[in-house]
């Protein structure tokens, strides 16, 4: 009788824990011992094998880890903006960007981010914003000169930026002036 009561209590609490989720996906698909969960409202998060919540189900989408960086997963907020979480479930880049590109496109340790205004900046490999999204375009580092990238501002002025986000050359030049200066 005791076993039946304990089993009933366990079954009740297990069903209550699972009741908050519309679906619990397979464990290990995103990270070992984690399962993606979906709420009735369509939001996603993660739980561990004990059903302990690791990432609150507040995102409209969660990409797999490693898609743009080995240590991060892209998350999409219910407002449609993107951020990054790490493999501990911590938010490392707030969900405030219209787009986050793959790390390494402009520099091995950087990723371009796009603001809702359509301007570009970049974050480092820790998810920290280094260059605020102020530019129409950001070139690859080293394309014109070592350790610098060409940037274009919204008035179509060109300048050069370093990997720390500092404008080494202000965006007041023409493209031809930049090329002449660094050739």
PDB file of N, CA, C and O in Angstrom, residues 9 41 43 55 57 63 81 152 175:
ATOM      1  N   UNK A   9       2.002   9.442  -5.780  1.00  0.00           N
ATOM      2  CA  UNK A   9       2.526  10.796  -5.533  1.00  0.00           C
ATOM      3  C   UNK A   9       3.599  11.133  -6.567  1.00  0.00           C
ATOM      4  O   UNK A   9       3.588  12.215  -7.154  1.00  0.00           O
ATOM      5  N   UNK A  41       2.466  28.004 -25.143  1.00  0.00           N
ATOM      6  CA  UNK A  41       2.477  29.262 -25.885  1.00  0.00           C
ATOM      7  C   UNK A  41       3.467  29.251 -27.052  1.00  0.00           C
ATOM      8  O   UNK A  41       3.570  30.220 -27.793  1.00  0.00           O
ATOM      9  N   UNK A  43       6.880  28.771 -26.793  1.00  0.00           N
ATOM     10  CA  UNK A  43       8.229  29.217 -26.440  1.00  0.00           C
ATOM     11  C   UNK A  43       9.108  28.020 -26.095  1.00  0.00           C
ATOM     12  O   UNK A  43       8.617  26.986 -25.658  1.00  0.00           O
ATOM     13  N   UNK A  55      17.345  26.583 -19.056  1.00  0.00           N
ATOM     14  CA  UNK A  55      17.081  27.815 -19.789  1.00  0.00           C
ATOM     15  C   UNK A  55      15.568  28.020 -19.776  1.00  0.00           C
ATOM     16  O   UNK A  55      14.823  27.143 -20.225  1.00  0.00           O
ATOM     17  N   UNK A  57      11.906  28.885 -20.730  1.00  0.00           N
ATOM     18  CA  UNK A  57      11.269  28.837 -22.052  1.00  0.00           C
ATOM     19  C   UNK A  57      10.687  30.198 -22.444  1.00  0.00           C
ATOM     20  O   UNK A  57       9.489  30.426 -22.393  1.00  0.00           O
ATOM     21  N   UNK A  63      18.619  27.730 -31.744  1.00  0.00           N
ATOM     22  CA  UNK A  63      19.424  26.959 -32.700  1.00  0.00           C
ATOM     23  C   UNK A  63      20.311  25.979 -31.928  1.00  0.00           C
ATOM     24  O   UNK A  63      20.515  26.123 -30.723  1.00  0.00           O
ATOM     25  N   UNK A  81      14.156  39.195 -32.193  1.00  0.00           N
ATOM     26  CA  UNK A  81      15.563  39.602 -32.162  1.00  0.00           C
ATOM     27  C   UNK A  81      16.429  38.454 -31.650  1.00  0.00           C
ATOM     28  O   UNK A  81      15.965  37.584 -30.921  1.00  0.00           O
ATOM     29  N   UNK A 152      32.051  51.592 -43.478  1.00  0.00           N
ATOM     30  CA  UNK A 152      31.340  52.657 -44.176  1.00  0.00           C
ATOM     31  C   UNK A 152      30.195  53.117 -43.288  1.00  0.00           C
ATOM     32  O   UNK A 152      29.411  52.304 -42.801  1.00  0.00           O
ATOM     33  N   UNK A 175      36.366  56.157 -50.434  1.00  0.00           N
ATOM     34  CA  UNK A 175      37.000  54.852 -50.591  1.00  0.00           C
ATOM     35  C   UNK A 175      38.345  54.980 -51.297  1.00  0.00           C
ATOM     36  O   UNK A 175      39.325  54.343 -50.896  1.00  0.00           O
TER      37      UNK A 175
END
